[in-house]
Amino acid sequence: MNEQNQAFDRRMLEVLVCPMSQATLEYDAERQELISKSAGLAYPIRNGIPVMLQDEARELE
C-alpha cells in the first residue's frame, strides 16, 4: 500500500480520546478527520495517522 494512501485503522477509535476534553471521537471518512463534538474540534488524519494536536485541529462550525 502506498504510504500516501494508508487508511485510518478504525480500531484506534477504541483507545483515542480528545486531548482537550477527554471525550470519545467520531471518524469522518470523507474529510479524513476525527471529530470531537465536546471540544468543537476536528483533528486531521494524515497518511493514516491522526494528528491529535490542538494547533492542527480545525474548529467546527
GROMACS .gro file of C-alpha atoms in nm:
model
   61
    1MET     CA    1   0.000   0.000   0.000
    2ASN     CA    2   0.128   0.343  -0.091
    3GLU     CA    3   0.223   0.543   0.218
    4GLN     CA    4   0.021   0.845   0.097
    5ASN     CA    5  -0.295   0.633   0.076
    6GLN     CA    6  -0.280   0.446   0.406
    7ALA     CA    7  -0.622   0.405   0.559
    8PHE     CA    8  -0.707   0.504   0.913
    9ASP     CA    9  -0.745   0.198   1.137
   10ARG     CA   10  -1.090   0.236   1.296
   11ARG     CA   11  -0.978   0.022   1.592
   12MET     CA   12  -0.781   0.327   1.707
   13LEU     CA   13  -1.113   0.491   1.800
   14GLU     CA   14  -1.135   0.245   2.090
   15VAL     CA   15  -0.829   0.399   2.257
   16LEU     CA   16  -0.808   0.756   2.126
   17VAL     CA   17  -0.981   1.041   2.307
   18CYS     CA   18  -0.983   1.414   2.251
   19PRO     CA   19  -0.675   1.565   2.418
   20MET     CA   20  -0.879   1.871   2.518
   21SER     CA   21  -1.199   1.718   2.658
   22GLN     CA   22  -1.103   1.351   2.709
   23ALA     CA   23  -1.425   1.263   2.521
   24THR     CA   24  -1.465   0.994   2.257
   25LEU     CA   25  -1.412   1.081   1.891
   26GLU     CA   26  -1.609   1.019   1.573
   27TYR     CA   27  -1.444   0.928   1.244
   28ASP     CA   28  -1.531   1.134   0.935
   29ALA     CA   29  -1.405   0.920   0.646
   30GLU     CA   30  -1.492   1.176   0.378
   31ARG     CA   31  -1.286   1.455   0.535
   32GLN     CA   32  -1.029   1.222   0.697
   33GLU     CA   33  -1.078   1.376   1.041
   34LEU     CA   34  -1.153   1.270   1.395
   35ILE     CA   35  -1.435   1.480   1.536
   36SER     CA   36  -1.463   1.590   1.898
   37LYS     CA   37  -1.811   1.735   1.937
   38SER     CA   38  -1.747   1.819   2.303
   39ALA     CA   39  -1.442   2.034   2.218
   40GLY     CA   40  -1.581   2.157   1.886
   41LEU     CA   41  -1.268   2.042   1.702
   42ALA     CA   42  -1.179   1.819   1.407
   43TYR     CA   43  -0.835   1.657   1.416
   44PRO     CA   44  -0.683   1.575   1.074
   45ILE     CA   45  -0.568   1.229   0.971
   46ARG     CA   46  -0.255   1.237   0.757
   47ASN     CA   47  -0.117   0.926   0.589
   48GLY     CA   48  -0.343   0.717   0.813
   49ILE     CA   49  -0.210   0.881   1.131
   50PRO     CA   50  -0.431   1.106   1.347
   51VAL     CA   51  -0.269   1.439   1.433
   52MET     CA   52  -0.402   1.497   1.786
   53LEU     CA   53  -0.264   1.847   1.835
   54GLN     CA   54  -0.494   2.139   1.916
   55ASP     CA   55  -0.287   2.369   1.691
   56GLU     CA   56  -0.352   2.136   1.394
   57ALA     CA   57  -0.725   2.092   1.464
   58ARG     CA   58  -0.999   2.269   1.272
   59GLU     CA   59  -1.278   2.442   1.464
   60LEU     CA   60  -1.623   2.302   1.388
   61GLU     CA   61  -1.886   2.542   1.262
   0.00000   0.00000   0.00000
